[in-house]
Tab-separated table of C-alpha atoms (C1' of nucleotides) in Angstrom:
chain	number	residue	atom	x	y	z
A	22	MET	CA	29.348	143.160	-1.474
A	23	GLU	CA	30.901	142.479	-4.784
A	24	ASN	CA	30.750	145.002	-7.579
A	25	LYS	CA	29.749	143.712	-10.892
A	26	SER	CA	30.298	145.536	-14.050
A	27	LEU	CA	26.989	146.882	-15.490
A	28	ASP	CA	26.673	144.583	-18.490
A	29	GLY	CA	27.492	141.709	-16.255
A	30	LEU	CA	24.211	142.393	-14.392
A	31	PHE	CA	21.887	141.355	-17.153
A	32	GLU	CA	24.342	138.929	-18.601
A	33	ASP	CA	24.170	136.719	-15.576
A	34	LEU	CA	20.525	136.904	-15.352
A	35	LEU	CA	20.211	135.947	-18.986
A	36	GLN	CA	22.357	133.022	-18.632
A	37	ASN	CA	19.838	131.290	-16.287
A	38	GLU	CA	17.911	129.564	-18.771
A	39	SER	CA	14.208	130.130	-18.571
A	40	LEU	CA	11.844	127.439	-17.686
A	41	PHE	CA	9.200	128.945	-19.919
A	42	LYS	CA	8.755	128.554	-23.636
A	43	ASN	CA	5.762	130.991	-23.735
A	44	LYS	CA	4.573	132.502	-20.572
A	45	GLU	CA	1.850	134.470	-22.271
A	46	VAL	CA	-0.146	131.310	-22.620
A	47	LEU	CA	-0.693	131.429	-18.789
A	48	ARG	CA	-2.117	134.912	-18.702
A	49	PRO	CA	-5.830	135.517	-18.495
A	50	SER	CA	-5.699	137.565	-21.798
A	51	TYR	CA	-4.740	134.551	-23.820
A	52	THR	CA	-7.357	132.804	-25.879
A	53	PRO	CA	-6.445	129.172	-26.424
A	54	ALA	CA	-6.943	127.314	-29.623
A	55	SER	CA	-9.299	124.811	-27.851
A	56	LEU	CA	-11.262	124.943	-24.696
A	57	PRO	CA	-11.471	121.666	-22.887
A	58	HIS	CA	-14.776	120.998	-20.950
A	59	ARG	CA	-16.547	123.894	-22.546
A	60	THR	CA	-17.601	122.293	-25.897
A	61	GLU	CA	-21.236	122.482	-24.890
A	62	GLN	CA	-21.070	126.165	-24.304
A	63	VAL	CA	-19.111	126.791	-27.343
A	64	ASN	CA	-21.683	124.912	-29.333
A	65	THR	CA	-24.522	126.704	-27.887
A	66	LEU	CA	-23.029	129.996	-28.544
A	67	ALA	CA	-22.038	129.023	-32.080
A	68	THR	CA	-25.544	127.800	-32.796
A	69	ILE	CA	-26.946	131.119	-31.839
A	70	LEU	CA	-24.392	133.112	-33.746
A	71	VAL	CA	-24.572	131.209	-37.051
A	72	SER	CA	-27.449	133.478	-38.173
A	73	ALA	CA	-24.887	136.154	-38.490
A	74	LEU	CA	-23.351	134.179	-41.363
A	75	ARG	CA	-26.776	134.169	-43.110
A	76	GLY	CA	-26.845	137.905	-42.771
A	77	ASP	CA	-29.522	137.803	-39.890
A	78	THR	CA	-29.410	139.416	-36.619
A	79	PRO	CA	-28.444	136.769	-33.942
A	80	SER	CA	-30.355	136.883	-30.601
A	81	ASN	CA	-28.839	138.807	-27.864
A	82	ILE	CA	-27.137	136.564	-25.321
A	83	LEU	CA	-26.334	136.781	-21.624
A	84	ILE	CA	-23.549	134.649	-20.300
A	85	TYR	CA	-23.378	133.972	-16.681
A	86	GLY	CA	-20.658	132.259	-14.510
A	87	LYS	CA	-18.225	132.894	-11.736
A	88	THR	CA	-14.793	134.200	-12.262
A	89	GLY	CA	-12.537	131.766	-14.127
A	90	THR	CA	-15.145	129.596	-15.616
A	91	GLY	CA	-14.118	130.486	-19.081
A	92	LYS	CA	-16.795	132.909	-20.080
A	93	THR	CA	-14.577	135.448	-21.694
A	94	ALA	CA	-12.303	132.746	-23.325
A	95	VAL	CA	-15.363	131.149	-24.788
A	96	ALA	CA	-16.899	134.305	-26.119
A	97	ARG	CA	-13.641	135.491	-27.735
A	98	TYR	CA	-12.891	132.134	-29.157
A	99	VAL	CA	-16.345	131.904	-30.905
A	100	GLY	CA	-15.925	135.456	-31.863
A	101	ILE	CA	-12.575	134.722	-33.578
A	102	GLU	CA	-13.963	131.742	-35.334
A	103	LEU	CA	-17.129	133.575	-36.582
A	104	GLU	CA	-15.048	136.362	-38.014
A	105	ARG	CA	-12.701	133.791	-39.813
A	106	LYS	CA	-15.653	131.996	-41.225
A	107	SER	CA	-17.380	135.155	-42.370
A	108	ASP	CA	-14.209	136.164	-44.197
A	109	ASP	CA	-14.155	132.831	-46.089
A	110	ILE	CA	-17.759	133.331	-47.232
A	111	SER	CA	-17.519	137.002	-47.773
A	112	ILE	CA	-20.044	138.156	-45.289
A	113	ASP	CA	-19.359	141.291	-43.586
A	114	CYS	CA	-19.371	140.486	-39.846
A	115	SER	CA	-17.207	141.859	-37.053
A	116	VAL	CA	-16.965	141.100	-33.431
A	117	LEU	CA	-16.029	143.701	-30.952
A	118	TYR	CA	-14.845	142.985	-27.473
A	119	LEU	CA	-15.292	145.631	-24.839
A	120	ASN	CA	-14.493	145.209	-21.124
A	121	CYS	CA	-16.910	147.420	-19.133
A	122	GLU	CA	-14.603	147.457	-16.140
A	123	VAL	CA	-12.327	149.702	-18.087
A	124	ILE	CA	-14.853	151.506	-20.230
A	125	ASP	CA	-17.373	152.242	-17.494
A	126	THR	CA	-19.482	155.046	-18.682
A	127	GLN	CA	-22.069	155.419	-21.387
A	128	TYR	CA	-20.086	158.057	-23.160
A	129	ARG	CA	-16.812	156.071	-23.244
A	130	LEU	CA	-18.581	152.912	-24.421
A	131	LEU	CA	-20.205	154.754	-27.341
A	132	ALA	CA	-16.999	156.596	-28.111
A	133	ASN	CA	-15.057	153.391	-28.309
A	134	LEU	CA	-17.603	151.767	-30.457
A	135	ALA	CA	-17.727	154.761	-32.811
A	136	LYS	CA	-13.939	154.932	-32.931
A	137	HIS	CA	-13.844	151.400	-34.071
A	138	PHE	CA	-15.759	152.344	-37.175
A	139	GLY	CA	-13.525	155.198	-37.951
A	140	GLU	CA	-15.426	157.937	-36.336
A	141	ASP	CA	-13.222	160.330	-34.641
A	142	ILE	CA	-14.805	161.323	-31.313
A	143	PRO	CA	-13.157	163.510	-28.634
A	144	MET	CA	-12.670	161.851	-25.241
A	145	THR	CA	-15.116	164.197	-23.740
A	146	GLY	CA	-17.368	167.115	-24.688
A	147	TRP	CA	-20.035	165.817	-27.012
A	148	PRO	CA	-23.562	165.137	-26.028
A	149	THR	CA	-24.124	161.529	-25.569
A	150	ASP	CA	-26.888	161.176	-28.018
A	151	GLN	CA	-24.782	162.841	-30.668
A	152	VAL	CA	-22.161	160.253	-30.249
A	153	PHE	CA	-24.868	157.655	-30.545
A	154	THR	CA	-26.092	159.143	-33.820
A	155	LYS	CA	-22.553	159.174	-35.167
A	156	PHE	CA	-22.133	155.533	-34.223
A	157	LYS	CA	-25.351	154.608	-35.927
A	158	GLU	CA	-24.369	156.488	-39.180
A	159	ALA	CA	-20.995	154.869	-39.176
A	160	ILE	CA	-22.220	151.319	-39.156
A	161	ASP	CA	-25.222	151.888	-41.260
A	162	SER	CA	-23.099	152.895	-44.205
A	163	LYS	CA	-22.879	149.370	-45.398
A	164	LYS	CA	-24.524	145.978	-44.943
A	165	GLN	CA	-22.998	144.136	-42.189
A	166	VAL	CA	-23.491	142.295	-38.811
A	167	ILE	CA	-21.851	143.592	-35.794
A	168	ILE	CA	-21.534	141.543	-32.557
A	169	ILE	CA	-20.701	143.495	-29.574
A	170	ILE	CA	-19.210	141.606	-26.615
A	171	LEU	CA	-19.686	143.402	-23.255
A	172	ASP	CA	-17.598	141.784	-20.674
A	173	GLU	CA	-18.335	142.442	-16.885
A	174	ILE	CA	-21.574	144.093	-18.046
A	175	ASP	CA	-22.690	144.316	-14.404
A	176	LYS	CA	-20.155	147.048	-13.915
A	177	LEU	CA	-21.889	149.209	-16.618
A	178	VAL	CA	-25.308	148.495	-15.278
A	179	LYS	CA	-24.427	150.026	-11.976
A	180	LYS	CA	-23.972	153.304	-13.687
A	181	GLY	CA	-27.294	153.181	-15.444
A	182	ASP	CA	-28.835	151.061	-18.128
A	183	ASP	CA	-29.633	153.530	-20.754
A	184	VAL	CA	-26.826	152.640	-23.065
A	185	LEU	CA	-28.058	148.966	-22.954
A	186	TYR	CA	-31.551	150.130	-23.618
A	187	ASN	CA	-30.443	152.288	-26.565
A	188	LEU	CA	-28.207	149.589	-27.929
A	189	SER	CA	-30.815	146.834	-27.605
A	190	ARG	CA	-33.307	148.697	-29.752
A	191	ILE	CA	-30.719	150.112	-32.139
A	192	ASN	CA	-31.783	147.665	-34.967
A	193	THR	CA	-35.069	149.509	-35.475
A	194	ASP	CA	-33.152	152.595	-36.646
A	195	LEU	CA	-30.722	150.809	-38.940
A	196	LYS	CA	-31.380	149.911	-42.558
A	197	ASN	CA	-28.244	148.093	-43.557
A	198	ALA	CA	-26.370	147.047	-40.486
A	199	LYS	CA	-27.487	144.661	-37.783
A	200	VAL	CA	-26.255	144.653	-34.277
A	201	SER	CA	-26.448	142.053	-31.485
A	202	MET	CA	-24.896	142.002	-28.108
A	203	ILE	CA	-23.333	139.370	-25.894
A	204	GLY	CA	-23.258	140.432	-22.178
A	205	ILE	CA	-20.990	138.636	-19.831
A	206	SER	CA	-21.568	138.813	-16.068
A	207	ASN	CA	-20.404	137.055	-13.114
A	208	ASP	CA	-23.174	138.229	-11.019
A	209	LEU	CA	-26.227	135.984	-11.463
A	210	LYS	CA	-28.693	138.455	-10.085
A	211	PHE	CA	-27.672	141.581	-11.912
A	212	THR	CA	-30.599	141.507	-14.148
A	213	GLU	CA	-32.784	142.327	-11.212
A	214	PHE	CA	-31.650	145.958	-11.413
A	215	LEU	CA	-32.308	146.150	-15.098
A	216	ASP	CA	-35.173	147.805	-16.775
A	217	PRO	CA	-37.603	144.995	-17.655
A	218	ARG	CA	-37.443	145.990	-21.360
A	219	VAL	CA	-33.767	145.780	-21.482
A	220	LYS	CA	-33.788	142.573	-19.577
A	221	SER	CA	-35.996	140.799	-21.984
A	222	SER	CA	-34.262	142.121	-25.023
A	223	LEU	CA	-30.772	141.422	-23.732
A	224	GLY	CA	-31.428	138.062	-22.306
A	225	GLU	CA	-33.136	136.484	-25.291
A	226	GLU	CA	-30.679	133.605	-24.790
A	227	GLU	CA	-28.883	132.791	-21.718
A	228	ILE	CA	-25.929	130.553	-21.201
A	229	ILE	CA	-24.709	129.458	-17.671
A	230	PHE	CA	-21.114	128.434	-17.196
A	231	PRO	CA	-20.796	126.066	-14.238
A	232	PRO	CA	-17.516	126.012	-12.177
A	233	TYR	CA	-14.900	123.696	-13.246
A	234	ASP	CA	-14.042	120.671	-10.819
A	235	ALA	CA	-10.434	119.710	-10.036
A	236	GLU	CA	-10.248	117.145	-12.771
A	237	GLN	CA	-11.261	119.597	-15.416
A	238	ILE	CA	-8.924	122.310	-14.210
A	239	SER	CA	-6.134	119.681	-14.420
A	240	ASP	CA	-6.908	119.090	-18.002
A	241	ILE	CA	-6.853	122.750	-18.828
A	242	LEU	CA	-3.592	123.290	-17.054
A	243	ARG	CA	-1.959	120.280	-18.757
A	244	GLN	CA	-2.967	121.738	-22.160
A	245	ARG	CA	-1.524	125.158	-21.397
A	246	ALA	CA	1.470	123.880	-19.621
A	247	SER	CA	2.676	121.887	-22.593
A	248	ILE	CA	2.868	125.157	-24.595
A	249	ALA	CA	3.933	127.388	-21.718
A	250	TYR	CA	6.697	125.339	-20.145
A	251	LYS	CA	9.640	123.570	-21.623
A	252	GLU	CA	9.687	119.775	-21.579
A	253	GLU	CA	10.029	118.045	-18.222
A	254	VAL	CA	10.341	121.046	-15.907
A	255	LEU	CA	7.200	120.503	-14.097
A	256	ASP	CA	7.269	118.030	-11.268
A	257	GLU	CA	4.530	115.424	-11.242
A	258	MET	CA	2.586	116.891	-8.372
A	259	VAL	CA	2.563	120.462	-9.603
A	260	ILE	CA	-0.562	120.377	-11.854
A	261	PRO	CA	-2.763	118.304	-9.476
A	262	LEU	CA	-1.789	120.681	-6.705
A	263	CYS	CA	-2.569	123.806	-8.595
A	264	SER	CA	-5.959	122.324	-9.541
A	265	ALA	CA	-6.714	121.251	-6.067
A	266	PHE	CA	-6.091	124.838	-4.761
A	267	ALA	CA	-8.030	126.330	-7.473
A	268	ALA	CA	-10.969	123.935	-7.001
A	269	GLN	CA	-11.131	125.037	-3.369
A	270	GLU	CA	-11.545	128.473	-4.810
A	271	HIS	CA	-14.957	127.777	-6.443
A	272	GLY	CA	-13.283	126.156	-9.513
A	273	ASP	CA	-11.451	129.182	-10.735
A	274	ALA	CA	-9.402	128.352	-13.720
A	275	ARG	CA	-7.738	131.723	-13.758
A	276	ARG	CA	-6.556	131.222	-10.331
A	277	ALA	CA	-5.075	127.901	-11.335
A	278	LEU	CA	-3.274	129.437	-14.294
A	279	ASP	CA	-1.894	132.195	-11.956
A	280	LEU	CA	-0.667	129.613	-9.639
A	281	LEU	CA	1.033	127.774	-12.385
A	282	ARG	CA	2.678	130.831	-13.729
A	283	VAL	CA	3.787	132.349	-10.431
A	284	ALA	CA	5.182	128.882	-9.259
A	285	GLY	CA	7.354	128.919	-12.433
A	286	GLU	CA	8.456	132.406	-11.815
A	287	LEU	CA	9.458	131.666	-8.217
A	288	ALA	CA	11.319	128.463	-9.304
A	289	GLU	CA	13.074	130.582	-11.886
A	290	ARG	CA	14.072	133.131	-9.392
A	291	GLU	CA	15.605	130.544	-7.224
A	292	ASN	CA	17.572	129.111	-10.165
A	293	GLU	CA	15.852	125.793	-9.987
A	294	ALA	CA	15.738	123.520	-12.862
A	295	ASN	CA	12.353	122.181	-12.012
A	296	VAL	CA	9.135	123.556	-10.717
A	297	GLY	CA	8.148	121.567	-7.556
A	298	GLU	CA	5.351	121.344	-5.025
A	299	VAL	CA	7.094	123.840	-2.775
A	300	HIS	CA	6.822	126.456	-5.499
A	301	VAL	CA	3.080	125.970	-5.860
A	302	ARG	CA	2.639	126.407	-2.246
A	303	MET	CA	4.840	129.506	-2.223
A	304	ALA	CA	2.866	130.758	-5.141
A	305	GLN	CA	-0.388	130.127	-3.308
A	306	GLU	CA	0.935	132.171	-0.404
A	307	LYS	CA	2.313	134.984	-2.645
A	308	ILE	CA	-0.939	135.450	-4.510
A	309	GLU	CA	-2.854	135.514	-1.183
A	310	ILE	CA	-0.532	138.164	0.345
A	311	ASP	CA	-0.398	140.243	-2.860
A	312	ARG	CA	-4.276	140.247	-2.612
A	313	ILE	CA	-4.367	141.278	0.874
A	314	VAL	CA	-1.720	144.032	0.482
A	315	GLU	CA	-3.700	145.487	-2.431
A	316	VAL	CA	-6.926	145.438	-0.291
A	317	VAL	CA	-5.251	146.986	2.699
A	318	ARG	CA	-3.584	149.619	0.553
A	319	THR	CA	-6.846	150.808	-0.872
A	320	LEU	CA	-8.773	150.875	2.319
A	321	PRO	CA	-10.167	154.284	3.432
A	322	THR	CA	-8.108	155.974	6.085
A	323	GLN	CA	-10.621	155.450	8.829
A	324	SER	CA	-10.684	151.702	8.209
A	325	LYS	CA	-6.829	151.725	8.209
A	326	LEU	CA	-6.818	153.380	11.647
A	327	ALA	CA	-9.273	150.831	13.018
A	328	LEU	CA	-7.148	147.980	11.587
A	329	TYR	CA	-3.929	149.546	12.914
A	330	SER	CA	-5.586	149.753	16.351
A	331	VAL	CA	-6.191	146.039	16.271
A	332	MET	CA	-2.627	145.404	15.298
A	333	LEU	CA	-1.218	147.478	18.053
A	334	LEU	CA	-3.306	145.738	20.585
A	335	ARG	CA	-2.271	142.359	19.355
A	336	ASN	CA	1.404	143.477	19.499
A	337	ASN	CA	0.779	144.399	23.116
A	338	GLY	CA	0.145	140.782	23.911
A	339	HIS	CA	-3.708	140.683	23.560
A	340	ARG	CA	-4.668	137.480	21.806
A	341	ASN	CA	-8.324	138.294	21.542
A	342	VAL	CA	-9.072	141.964	21.101
A	343	THR	CA	-12.475	143.428	21.884
A	344	THR	CA	-14.406	146.335	20.176
A	345	GLY	CA	-14.082	148.505	23.226
A	346	GLU	CA	-10.327	148.204	23.427
A	347	VAL	CA	-10.085	148.839	19.701
A	348	TYR	CA	-12.137	151.933	19.959
A	349	ASN	CA	-9.968	153.297	22.777
A	350	VAL	CA	-6.756	152.833	20.866
A	351	TYR	CA	-8.457	154.056	17.680
A	352	ARG	CA	-9.378	157.354	19.248
A	353	GLN	CA	-5.756	157.971	20.387
A	354	LEU	CA	-4.641	157.262	16.816
A	355	CYS	CA	-7.148	159.761	15.424
A	356	VAL	CA	-5.886	162.511	17.723
A	357	ASN	CA	-2.316	161.769	16.639
A	358	VAL	CA	-3.054	161.829	12.965
A	359	ASP	CA	-5.489	164.749	13.187
A	360	MET	CA	-8.457	162.787	11.828
A	361	ASP	CA	-12.100	163.000	12.932
A	362	ILE	CA	-13.050	160.598	15.622
A	363	LEU	CA	-15.951	158.376	14.432
A	364	THR	CA	-18.503	157.035	16.784
A	365	GLN	CA	-18.153	153.549	18.210
A	366	ARG	CA	-21.228	152.547	16.226
A	367	ARG	CA	-19.455	153.424	12.957
A	368	VAL	CA	-16.255	151.811	14.009
A	369	THR	CA	-18.025	148.523	14.627
A	370	ASP	CA	-19.302	148.703	11.099
A	371	LEU	CA	-15.787	149.368	9.924
A	372	ILE	CA	-14.622	146.333	11.792
A	373	SER	CA	-17.395	144.185	10.247
A	374	GLU	CA	-16.254	145.380	6.756
A	375	LEU	CA	-12.728	144.338	7.561
A	376	ASP	CA	-14.198	141.004	8.553
A	377	MET	CA	-15.848	140.640	5.214
A	378	LEU	CA	-12.735	141.341	3.416
A	379	GLY	CA	-11.033	138.567	5.163
A	380	ILE	CA	-8.522	140.782	6.960
A	381	LEU	CA	-10.009	140.122	10.316
A	382	ASN	CA	-12.092	137.583	12.069
A	383	ALA	CA	-14.660	139.033	14.389
A	384	VAL	CA	-16.986	136.868	16.375
A	385	VAL	CA	-19.583	137.986	18.833
A	386	VAL	CA	-19.035	136.307	22.245
A	387	SER	CA	-20.653	136.879	25.631
A	388	LYS	CA	-18.436	137.234	28.589
A	389	GLY	CA	-21.371	136.975	30.845
A	390	ARG	CA	-21.102	139.538	33.597
A	391	TYR	CA	-18.486	141.319	31.619
A	392	GLY	CA	-20.735	142.020	28.761
A	393	ARG	CA	-21.087	141.030	25.220
A	394	THR	CA	-18.603	142.062	22.463
A	395	LYS	CA	-16.824	141.138	19.253
A	396	GLU	CA	-13.655	139.170	19.675
A	397	ILE	CA	-11.311	140.222	16.937
A	398	VAL	CA	-8.425	138.150	15.563
A	399	LEU	CA	-6.128	139.301	12.738
A	400	SER	CA	-5.974	136.978	9.861
A	401	VAL	CA	-3.332	138.602	7.844
A	402	PRO	CA	0.519	138.515	8.283
A	403	ILE	CA	1.380	141.336	10.693
A	404	GLU	CA	4.688	142.646	9.291
A	405	SER	CA	3.720	143.078	5.698
A	406	THR	CA	0.392	144.538	6.646
A	407	ARG	CA	1.900	146.910	9.101
A	408	ARG	CA	4.268	148.153	6.308
A	409	VAL	CA	1.477	148.730	3.953
A	410	LEU	CA	-0.428	150.675	6.536
A	411	LEU	CA	2.456	152.999	7.335
A	412	GLU	CA	2.815	153.694	3.646
A	413	ASP	CA	-0.231	155.838	4.003
A	414	TYR	CA	1.063	159.407	4.319
A	415	ARG	CA	-1.271	160.018	7.345
A	416	LEU	CA	-0.483	156.797	9.143
A	417	GLY	CA	3.262	157.175	8.388
A	418	MET	CA	3.665	159.444	11.440
A	419	LEU	CA	2.383	156.645	13.634
A	420	ALA	CA	5.590	154.533	13.296
A	421	GLY	CA	6.770	153.851	16.730
A	422	PHE	CA	3.543	155.202	18.317
A	423	LYS	CA	2.633	153.525	21.654
A	424	PRO	CA	-1.006	153.739	22.626
A	425	VAL	CA	-2.018	154.011	26.221
A	426	ILE	CA	-3.748	150.844	26.862
A	427	THR	CA	-6.129	150.990	29.787
A	428	ALA	CA	-5.851	148.203	32.325
A	429	GLN	CA	-8.292	145.419	31.657
A	430	MET	CA	-10.676	144.993	34.524
A	431	HIS	CA	-11.028	141.413	33.669
A	432	LEU	CA	-8.639	138.839	32.042
B	9	DC	C1'	-33.600	132.326	38.356
B	10	DC	C1'	-32.570	136.946	37.784
B	11	DT	C1'	-29.352	140.790	36.804
B	12	DC	C1'	-26.740	143.523	34.446
B	13	DC	C1'	-22.367	144.285	31.736
B	14	DA	C1'	-20.652	146.055	27.291
B	15	DC	C1'	-21.378	145.878	23.597
B	16	DC	C1'	-24.431	144.391	19.034
B	17	DG	C1'	-26.980	145.958	15.174
B	18	DG	C1'	-31.415	147.803	13.245
B	19	DA	C1'	-33.808	152.155	11.867
B	20	DA	C1'	-34.173	156.701	10.755
B	21	DC	C1'	-32.063	160.615	9.649
B	22	DG	C1'	-28.255	164.336	8.176
B	23	DT	C1'	-24.869	165.846	4.822
B	24	DG	C1'	-22.106	166.648	0.872
B	25	DA	C1'	-20.466	165.115	-3.671
B	26	DG	C1'	-21.563	164.002	-8.135
B	27	DG	C1'	-24.637	162.906	-12.101
B	28	DA	C1'	-28.885	163.467	-14.914
B	29	DG	C1'	-32.333	166.301	-16.632
B	30	DT	C1'	-34.076	170.668	-18.278
C	22	DA	C1'	-27.074	177.443	-14.499
C	23	DC	C1'	-30.340	175.435	-11.951
C	24	DT	C1'	-32.818	171.874	-9.497
C	25	DC	C1'	-33.471	167.195	-8.389
C	26	DC	C1'	-31.999	162.697	-7.283
C	27	DT	C1'	-29.028	159.187	-5.700
C	28	DC	C1'	-25.413	157.310	-2.995
C	29	DA	C1'	-21.798	156.704	0.324
C	30	DC	C1'	-20.597	157.816	4.702
C	31	DG	C1'	-21.760	159.003	9.494
C	32	DT	C1'	-24.629	160.103	13.511
C	33	DT	C1'	-28.337	159.449	17.036
C	34	DC	C1'	-31.216	156.804	19.331
C	35	DC	C1'	-32.367	152.646	21.233
C	36	DG	C1'	-34.146	147.943	21.933
C	37	DG	C1'	-31.726	143.456	22.375
C	38	DT	C1'	-28.808	139.848	24.382
C	39	DG	C1'	-25.607	135.448	26.307
C	40	DG	C1'	-24.196	134.081	30.224
C	41	DA	C1'	-21.052	134.777	34.861
C	42	DG	C1'	-22.031	135.906	39.091
C	43	DG	C1'	-25.001	136.854	42.701
DNA sequence: CCTCCACCGGAACGTGAGGAGT
DNA sequence: ACTCCTCACGTTCCGGTGGAGG
C-alpha cells in the first residue's frame, strides 16, 4: 500500500470534480421556488390563509397525505410567501414551523413556541400551564396573526391531545393576537383518536394530498436536477428510472429525490463523469439496505435472537425454516447470552413482527400428517444483517456459535 | 373419509414502568 | 408523595386447522 502525504489525501479527492452544483436542493429540507403538480393545493391553502393578511384569523387546517406527497413543502412554501406579502403590506404575521416528531411533548412544544417570542423558558421544571400563560402573554403584547404549522401532528396526538385542545381555543383568551394552526399528518385516520372538540376545531378545513404518479415525479426531478446537477451529467434514463422506482413506492417524491442524490454520490465515488442507470439501481439497493440495517439495529434483543436463529438455520442448509426449529435454536441462544427464554407463543409473535417489518417472509403451510407451521424465509442480505446483529453487545458473544440442530423427522 | 400432527392465533390476564392528576 | 391509569411486553390456556397418510 502506498503512503501518501497527509495533504495529498484531500488534495486528490478535491481534484475529482463534483457532479453536483448544489446538492442541498435534493434534500427533503429544501423548499423549492415552485411546486409542480401541487398548484391546486397551494391555491387552496393560500385562499384560506389570505384572511391573515386582512388581520383576521384564518381557519385551522388539516393536511393529509402519504410521505413524499409534498405536504411539508407546500405548507412551508405558502408560509414563506405569506410572510413576504405581509411584510409588503405591513401586517404583522408570522408563520412558525414545528416538527412534532422532534418536539414530542406538550411542554417542549409550548416552550418552543414561547421561546420564539422571546420568552426564556427552561427546558424543564415549570408547570405546563405556566408556560402556556407565558406564551399567551408574549404573543398578546401586540396585534399580530400567528400561524403555527405542526408537522407530523399524529406523533403529538399519541401523547395526548391537551395541547391541541388548549391551542385550538387560545383565541378566546387573546385580545390582540390571533392564532391559527395547520396540522400535517400522513395518517388519514389519526383524528379518530382525537377529542371531538379538538377534531372539529382543528379540522375546519381539510386538504388532501394525493400521491404523485411517475410522470409527475419526473417533472419534479427534472426541475430539481437542473439546479442540483451540472449540465449533461445525468444519463437520459436516470430520471425516468428514479421516478419509476419511486412510483412503485406509493408515489413518494422524497424517495425519488433520495435516489437521485444517492445515485450521484455513488457515481462521484467511482469517479464517473456521468450518472447512469447502474448508479440508480445501486442507489435503490443502498437505500433499501440502509433501511433494513437501521431496522435491525433498533430491534429489541429478543427479536434479534429470534432473527439470528433463523439465520443460523438457513446457514445450516435449511431452505425453509419452521417455527419449531427456530424455537429450538432460539432457546439455545438465550442460554448462551443469558437472556430469559420466552414462550413459543411469544416467539411466534416476534416472528410475525419481523414479517411485518419486511425482514422475513413467514407463510403458514400445512405439511399434512406432519403438522401445520409457518415456513420462514429471510428477505434480507445475510452477511450485512449478521454483522449488524453481532454488533449488539449481548449477541456479540455468539459469533461462531454453532447450535445443536435436532434431526428432522421429515424432510 | 377420518385422524392427528405441530403448530396457529384469539382471549384473558399479570406485571412493571412511566405519566397525569391531586 | 400518593394513587390511578395506560401501555408494552409476556404468559397461560385453549380451540382451531390443512392435508398426508392410514
